[in-house]
Short mmCIF file of C-alpha atoms and ligand atoms in Angstrom, two decimals:
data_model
loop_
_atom_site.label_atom_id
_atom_site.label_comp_id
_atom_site.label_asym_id
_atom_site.label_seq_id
_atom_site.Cartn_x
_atom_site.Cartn_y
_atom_site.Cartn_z
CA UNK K 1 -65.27 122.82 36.58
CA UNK K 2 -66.53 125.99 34.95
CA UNK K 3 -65.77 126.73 31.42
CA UNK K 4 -65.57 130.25 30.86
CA UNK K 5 -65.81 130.83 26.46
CA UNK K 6 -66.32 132.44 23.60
CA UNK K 7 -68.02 130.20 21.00
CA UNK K 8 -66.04 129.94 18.68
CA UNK K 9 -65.00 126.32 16.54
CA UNK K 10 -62.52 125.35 19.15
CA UNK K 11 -64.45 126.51 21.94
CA UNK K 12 -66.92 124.29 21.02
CA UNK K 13 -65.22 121.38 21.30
CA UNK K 14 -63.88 122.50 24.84
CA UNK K 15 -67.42 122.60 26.22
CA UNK K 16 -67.81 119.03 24.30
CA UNK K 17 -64.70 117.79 26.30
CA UNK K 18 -66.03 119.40 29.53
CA UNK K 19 -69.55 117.72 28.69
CA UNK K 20 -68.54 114.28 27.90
CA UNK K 21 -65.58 112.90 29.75
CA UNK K 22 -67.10 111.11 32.59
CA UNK K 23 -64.20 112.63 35.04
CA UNK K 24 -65.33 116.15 34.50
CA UNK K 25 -68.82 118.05 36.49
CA UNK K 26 -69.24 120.86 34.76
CA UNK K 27 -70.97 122.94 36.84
CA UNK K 28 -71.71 126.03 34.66
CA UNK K 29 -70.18 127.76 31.50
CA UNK K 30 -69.92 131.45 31.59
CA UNK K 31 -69.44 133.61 28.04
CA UNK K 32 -67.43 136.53 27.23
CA UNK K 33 -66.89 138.78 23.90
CA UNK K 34 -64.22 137.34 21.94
CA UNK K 35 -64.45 135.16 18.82
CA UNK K 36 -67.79 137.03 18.54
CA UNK K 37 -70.17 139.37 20.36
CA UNK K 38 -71.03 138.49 23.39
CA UNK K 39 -74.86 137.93 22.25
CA UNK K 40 -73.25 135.17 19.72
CA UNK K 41 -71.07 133.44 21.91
CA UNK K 42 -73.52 132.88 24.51
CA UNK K 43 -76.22 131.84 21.50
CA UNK K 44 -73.84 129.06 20.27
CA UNK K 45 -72.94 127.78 23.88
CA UNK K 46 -76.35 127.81 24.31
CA UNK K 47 -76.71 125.49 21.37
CA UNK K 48 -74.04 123.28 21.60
CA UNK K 49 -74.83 122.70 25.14
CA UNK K 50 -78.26 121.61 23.78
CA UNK K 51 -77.02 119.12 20.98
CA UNK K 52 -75.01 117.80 23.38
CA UNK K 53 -77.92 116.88 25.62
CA UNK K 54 -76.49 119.58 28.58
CA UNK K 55 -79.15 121.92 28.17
CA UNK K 56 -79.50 121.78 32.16
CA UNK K 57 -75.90 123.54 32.73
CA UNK K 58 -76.63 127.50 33.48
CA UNK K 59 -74.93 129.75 31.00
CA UNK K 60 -74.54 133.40 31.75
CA UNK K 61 -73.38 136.15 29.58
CA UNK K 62 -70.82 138.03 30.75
CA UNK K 63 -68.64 140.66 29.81
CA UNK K 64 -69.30 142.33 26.15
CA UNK K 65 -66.09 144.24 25.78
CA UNK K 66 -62.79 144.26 26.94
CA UNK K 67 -61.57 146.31 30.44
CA UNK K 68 -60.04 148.77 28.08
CA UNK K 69 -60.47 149.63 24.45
CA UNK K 70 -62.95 148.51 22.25
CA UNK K 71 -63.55 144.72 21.16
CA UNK K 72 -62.48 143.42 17.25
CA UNK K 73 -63.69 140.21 17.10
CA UNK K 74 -62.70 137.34 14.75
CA UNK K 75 -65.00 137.29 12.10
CA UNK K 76 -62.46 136.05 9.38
CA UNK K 77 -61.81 133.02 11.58
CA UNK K 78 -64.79 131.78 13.09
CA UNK K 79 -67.44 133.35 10.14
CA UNK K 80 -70.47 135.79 11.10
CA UNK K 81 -72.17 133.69 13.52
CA UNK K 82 -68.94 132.66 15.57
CA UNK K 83 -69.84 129.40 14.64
CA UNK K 84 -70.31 129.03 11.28
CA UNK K 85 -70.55 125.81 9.33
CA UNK K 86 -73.11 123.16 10.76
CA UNK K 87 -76.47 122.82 10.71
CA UNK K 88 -77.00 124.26 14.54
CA UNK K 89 -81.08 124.29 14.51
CA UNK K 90 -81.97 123.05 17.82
CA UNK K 91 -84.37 124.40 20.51
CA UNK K 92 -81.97 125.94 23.59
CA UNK K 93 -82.63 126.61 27.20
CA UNK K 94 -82.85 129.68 28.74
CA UNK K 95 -79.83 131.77 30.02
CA UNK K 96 -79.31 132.46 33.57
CA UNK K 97 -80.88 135.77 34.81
CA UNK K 98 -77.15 136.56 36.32
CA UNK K 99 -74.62 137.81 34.68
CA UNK K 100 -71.62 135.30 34.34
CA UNK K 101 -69.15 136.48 36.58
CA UNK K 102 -72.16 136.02 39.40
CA UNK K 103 -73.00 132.78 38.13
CA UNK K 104 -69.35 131.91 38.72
CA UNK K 105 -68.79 133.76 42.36
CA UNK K 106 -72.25 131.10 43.11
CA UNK K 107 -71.03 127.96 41.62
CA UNK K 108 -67.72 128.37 43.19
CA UNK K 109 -69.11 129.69 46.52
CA UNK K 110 -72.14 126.80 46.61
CA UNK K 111 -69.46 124.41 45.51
CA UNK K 112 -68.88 121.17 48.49
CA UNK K 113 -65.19 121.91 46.51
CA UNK K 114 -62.71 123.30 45.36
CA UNK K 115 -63.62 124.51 41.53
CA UNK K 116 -61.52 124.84 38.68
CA UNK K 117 -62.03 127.10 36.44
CA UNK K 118 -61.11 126.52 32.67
CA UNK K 119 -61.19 129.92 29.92
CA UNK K 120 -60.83 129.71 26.47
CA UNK K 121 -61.50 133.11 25.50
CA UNK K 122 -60.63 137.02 26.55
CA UNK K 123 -59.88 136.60 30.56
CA UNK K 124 -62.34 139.78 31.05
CA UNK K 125 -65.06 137.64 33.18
CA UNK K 126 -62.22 136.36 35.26
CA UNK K 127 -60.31 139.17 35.98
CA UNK K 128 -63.53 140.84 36.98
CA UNK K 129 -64.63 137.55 39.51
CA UNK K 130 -60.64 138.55 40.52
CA UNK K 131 -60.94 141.66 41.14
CA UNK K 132 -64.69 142.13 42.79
CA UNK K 133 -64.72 138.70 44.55
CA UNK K 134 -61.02 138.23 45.98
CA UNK K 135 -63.22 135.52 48.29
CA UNK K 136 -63.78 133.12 46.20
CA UNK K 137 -60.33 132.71 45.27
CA UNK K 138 -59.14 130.29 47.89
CA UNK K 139 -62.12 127.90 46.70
CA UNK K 140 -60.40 127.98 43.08
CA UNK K 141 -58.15 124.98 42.77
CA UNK K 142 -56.44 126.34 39.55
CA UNK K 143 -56.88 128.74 36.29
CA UNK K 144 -56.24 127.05 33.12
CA UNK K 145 -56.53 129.28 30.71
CA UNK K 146 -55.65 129.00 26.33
CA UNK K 147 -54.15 131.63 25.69
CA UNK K 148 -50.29 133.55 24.94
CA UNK K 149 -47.29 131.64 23.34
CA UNK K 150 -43.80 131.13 24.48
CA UNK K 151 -43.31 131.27 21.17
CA UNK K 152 -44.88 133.94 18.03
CA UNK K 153 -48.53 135.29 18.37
CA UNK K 154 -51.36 134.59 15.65
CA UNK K 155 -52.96 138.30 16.10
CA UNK K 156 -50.21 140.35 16.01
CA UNK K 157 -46.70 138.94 15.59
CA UNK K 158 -46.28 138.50 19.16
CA UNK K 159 -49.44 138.65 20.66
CA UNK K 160 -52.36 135.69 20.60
CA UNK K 161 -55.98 136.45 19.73
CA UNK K 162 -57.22 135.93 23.80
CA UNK K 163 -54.81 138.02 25.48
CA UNK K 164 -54.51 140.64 22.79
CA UNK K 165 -58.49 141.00 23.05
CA UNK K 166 -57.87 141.76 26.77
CA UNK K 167 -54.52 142.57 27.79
CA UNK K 168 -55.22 144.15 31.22
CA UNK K 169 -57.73 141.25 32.02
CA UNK K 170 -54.79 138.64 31.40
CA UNK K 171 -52.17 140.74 33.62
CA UNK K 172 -55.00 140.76 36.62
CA UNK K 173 -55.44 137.10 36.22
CA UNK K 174 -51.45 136.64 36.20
CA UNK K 175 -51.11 138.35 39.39
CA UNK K 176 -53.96 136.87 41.47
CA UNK K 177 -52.35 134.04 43.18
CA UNK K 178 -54.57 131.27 42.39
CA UNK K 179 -52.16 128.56 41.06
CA UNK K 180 -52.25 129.01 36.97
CA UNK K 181 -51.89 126.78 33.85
CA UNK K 182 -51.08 128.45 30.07
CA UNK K 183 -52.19 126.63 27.32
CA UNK K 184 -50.61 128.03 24.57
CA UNK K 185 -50.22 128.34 20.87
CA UNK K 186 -46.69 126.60 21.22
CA UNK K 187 -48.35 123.62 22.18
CA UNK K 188 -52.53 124.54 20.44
CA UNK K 189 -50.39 124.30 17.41
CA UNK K 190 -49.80 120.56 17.01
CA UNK K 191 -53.68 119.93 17.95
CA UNK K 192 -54.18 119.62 14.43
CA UNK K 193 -57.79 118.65 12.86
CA UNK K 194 -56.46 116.47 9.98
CA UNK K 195 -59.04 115.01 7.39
CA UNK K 196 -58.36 112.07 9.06
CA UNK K 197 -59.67 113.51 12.46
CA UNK K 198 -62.76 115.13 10.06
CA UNK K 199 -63.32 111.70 9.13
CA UNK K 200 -63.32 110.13 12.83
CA UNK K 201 -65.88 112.59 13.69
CA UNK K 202 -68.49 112.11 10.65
CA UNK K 203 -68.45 108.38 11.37
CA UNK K 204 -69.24 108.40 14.73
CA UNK K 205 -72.61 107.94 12.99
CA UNK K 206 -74.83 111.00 15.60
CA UNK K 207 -75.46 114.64 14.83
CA UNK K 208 -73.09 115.44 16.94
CA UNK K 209 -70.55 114.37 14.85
CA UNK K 210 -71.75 115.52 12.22
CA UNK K 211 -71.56 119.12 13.57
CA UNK K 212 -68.27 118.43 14.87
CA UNK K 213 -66.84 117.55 11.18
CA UNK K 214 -68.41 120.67 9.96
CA UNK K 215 -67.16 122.95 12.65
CA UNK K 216 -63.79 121.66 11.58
CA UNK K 217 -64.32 121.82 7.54
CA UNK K 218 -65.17 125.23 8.05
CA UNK K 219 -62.44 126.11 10.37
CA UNK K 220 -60.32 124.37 8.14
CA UNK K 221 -60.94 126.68 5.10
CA UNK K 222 -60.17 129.86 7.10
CA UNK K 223 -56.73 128.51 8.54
CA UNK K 224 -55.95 128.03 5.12
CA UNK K 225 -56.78 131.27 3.92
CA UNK K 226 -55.79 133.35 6.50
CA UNK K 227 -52.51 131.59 7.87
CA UNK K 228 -51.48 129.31 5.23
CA UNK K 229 -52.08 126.39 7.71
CA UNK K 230 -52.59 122.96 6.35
CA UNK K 231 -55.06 121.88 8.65
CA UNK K 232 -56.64 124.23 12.00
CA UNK K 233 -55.40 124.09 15.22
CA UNK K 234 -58.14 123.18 18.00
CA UNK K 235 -56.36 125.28 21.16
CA UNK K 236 -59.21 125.41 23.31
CA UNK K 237 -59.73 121.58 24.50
CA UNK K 238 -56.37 120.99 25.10
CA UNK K 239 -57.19 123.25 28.30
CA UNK K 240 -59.95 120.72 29.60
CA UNK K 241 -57.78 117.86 28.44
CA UNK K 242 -54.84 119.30 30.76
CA UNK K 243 -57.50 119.08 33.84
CA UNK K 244 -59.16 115.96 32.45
CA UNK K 245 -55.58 114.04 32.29
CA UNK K 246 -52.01 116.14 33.57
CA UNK K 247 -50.09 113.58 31.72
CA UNK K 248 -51.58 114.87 27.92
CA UNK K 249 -50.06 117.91 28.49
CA UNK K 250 -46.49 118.64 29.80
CA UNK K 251 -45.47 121.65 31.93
CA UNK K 252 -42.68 123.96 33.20
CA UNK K 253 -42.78 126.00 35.74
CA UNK K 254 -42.01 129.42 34.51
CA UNK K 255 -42.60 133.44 34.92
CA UNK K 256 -45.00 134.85 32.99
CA UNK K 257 -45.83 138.48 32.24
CA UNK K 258 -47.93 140.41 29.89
CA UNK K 259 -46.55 143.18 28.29
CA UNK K 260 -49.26 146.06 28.41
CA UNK K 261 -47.12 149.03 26.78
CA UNK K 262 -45.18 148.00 24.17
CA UNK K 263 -45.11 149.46 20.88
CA UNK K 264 -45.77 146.22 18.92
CA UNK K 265 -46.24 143.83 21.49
CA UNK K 266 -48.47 145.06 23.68
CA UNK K 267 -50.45 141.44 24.85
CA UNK K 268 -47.53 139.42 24.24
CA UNK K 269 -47.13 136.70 27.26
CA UNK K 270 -43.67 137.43 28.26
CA UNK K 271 -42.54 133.79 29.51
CA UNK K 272 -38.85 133.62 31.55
CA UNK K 273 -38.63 130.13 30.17
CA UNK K 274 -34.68 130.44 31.72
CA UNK K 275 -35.25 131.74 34.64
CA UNK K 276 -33.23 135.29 33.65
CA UNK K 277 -35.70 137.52 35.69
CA UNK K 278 -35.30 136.27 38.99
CA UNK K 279 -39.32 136.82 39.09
CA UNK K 280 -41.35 133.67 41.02
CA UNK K 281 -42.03 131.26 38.39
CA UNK K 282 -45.54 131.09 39.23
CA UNK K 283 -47.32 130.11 36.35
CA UNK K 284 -47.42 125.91 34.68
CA UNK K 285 -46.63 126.77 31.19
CA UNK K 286 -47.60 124.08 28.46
CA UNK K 287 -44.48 123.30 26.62
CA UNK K 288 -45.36 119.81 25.07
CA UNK K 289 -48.47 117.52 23.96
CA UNK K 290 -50.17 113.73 24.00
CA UNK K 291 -51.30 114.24 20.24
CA UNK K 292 -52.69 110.86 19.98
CA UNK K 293 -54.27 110.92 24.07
CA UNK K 294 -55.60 114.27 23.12
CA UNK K 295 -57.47 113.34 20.16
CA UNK K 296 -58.06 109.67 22.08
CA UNK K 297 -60.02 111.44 24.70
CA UNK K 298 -61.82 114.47 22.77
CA UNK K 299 -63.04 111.59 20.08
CA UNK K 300 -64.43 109.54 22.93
CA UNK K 301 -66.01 112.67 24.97
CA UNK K 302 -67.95 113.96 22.00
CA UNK K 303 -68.89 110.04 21.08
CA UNK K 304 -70.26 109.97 24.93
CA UNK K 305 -71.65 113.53 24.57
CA UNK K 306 -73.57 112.26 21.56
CA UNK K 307 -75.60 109.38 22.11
CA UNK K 308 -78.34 110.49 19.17
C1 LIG L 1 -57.80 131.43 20.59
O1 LIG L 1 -58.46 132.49 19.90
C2 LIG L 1 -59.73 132.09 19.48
O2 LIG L 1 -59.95 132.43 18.15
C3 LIG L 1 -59.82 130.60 19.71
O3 LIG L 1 -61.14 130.25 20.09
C4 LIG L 1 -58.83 130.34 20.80
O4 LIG L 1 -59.41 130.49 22.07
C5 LIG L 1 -56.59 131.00 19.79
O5 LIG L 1 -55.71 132.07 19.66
CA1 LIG L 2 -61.79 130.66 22.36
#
């Protein structure tokens, strides 16, 4: 697998999930501008990768803006470092002298494999390995990307934060023909860090933990004051759990388009959930969740993750 991120409080916990489930090689992690810049986002990968004893994984930077238009990132959400909260101090390796959507066209190309590839941000770096690399793409077992709603957007009313960062990059990625999964906030939504959950993840008794409770007290505080939300939804890991274990998260077939032009839904995911297009349905579109499997397995992957 190759994550593909922009650190970020639930992207974090995605690279945990890739890191620690025994099923899972991640082979690299590529970053993109999103959450934050792209100079943050690859910083914290950088440094989670680290506490989570991964510092050998390569992690290149990718792209630092959008294919069109300029990048806003989400400050209000994830804080001024992307990842604010824990105590992150920690010595990190060095980034790959590629940029990321190389280091993915070589992982996937040097691969014995087929690779799949898992983003949690913008789709920028993938449309781009798309788009300049149409090779690779038979070596891709599947996309599973967090990102849209068949439902109401959390960025604009329709649109959600990773496909309204990079509209055009999620409409190249919809029509490439690799087989496709959409994790979205319909089903992100019910991934809910509860003070329970908090609680799990401070007793685990290792810094890692400790970071992870933090990440989500933090997180926590600007769901509430932004959307009102009880507790934060952690989107991005339910995209490695869906590779990790196809039975956490439950799928329809459906359509799927991104609407690029319209007045106030321009990066809304368009999903045909009955079929009234006649378009392929072409795209595995997460309609339900294994709360308790979900939490079962991220709990036990960041426990694995961090044996200090
Ligand atoms: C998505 O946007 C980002 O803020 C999160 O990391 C997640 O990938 C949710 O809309
Ligand atoms: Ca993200």
């Amino acid at each position: 697998m190759i994550v593909d991120c922009d650190p970020g409080h639930d992207d974090a916990l995605a690279l945990l999930l890739a890191v620690g489930d025994p099923r899972l090689q991640l082979l690299g992690v590529t970053t993109v501008a999103g959450n934050q810049t792209l100079e943050k986002t690859t910083r914290n990968a950088l440094r989670i990768l680290a506490l989570a004893g991964a510092g050998e994984v390569p992690v290149a930077a990718g792209c630092d803006r959008p294919l069109v238009g300029e990048l806003t990132v989400a400050e209000d959400i994830h804080g001024g470092s992307g990842l604010d909260g824990p105590d992150l101090d920690v010595p990190v390796a060095a980034i790959a002298d590629v940029h990321g959507v190389e280091l993915m066209r070589r992982l996937i190309m040097g691969s014995a494999g087929p690779v799949t590839v898992v983003a949690t941000g913008p789709l920028t770096n993938v449309a781009l390995l798309v788009r300049t690399h149409p090779e690779v793409l038979p070596r891709v077992r599947r996309i599973v990307f967090m990102g849209g709603s068949t439902e109401r957007g959390n960025t604009t009313p329709y649109g959600e934060f990773n496909i309204v960062t990079d509209p055009e990059a999620a409409d190249i990625v919809l029509r490439s023909g690799v087989p496709l999964t959409m994790i979205g906030l319909n089903v992100t939504h019910q991934a809910l860090a509860t003070e329970e959950i908090i609680a799990e993840f401070r007793g685990l008794g290792t810094r890692l933990g400790v970071v992870c409770a933090d990440l989500m007290t933090f997180f926590a505080s600007t769901y509430l004051r932004v959307f009102g939300f009880e507790h934060p939804p952690v989107h991005d890991p339910v995209a490695v759990a869906a590779v990790i274990d196809a039975s956490i998260v439950r799928t329809v077939a459906a359509p799927v388009a991104i609407e690029l032009t319209g007045t106030h839904t321009r990066g809304a995911t368009v999903v045909d959930l009955h079929r009234r297009t006649g378009e392929a349905p072409d795209v595995d579109v997460a309609v339900g969740l294994d709360v308790d499997a979900f939490w079962r397995l991220l709990m036990a992957a960041v426990r694995n993750a961090g044996q200090t």
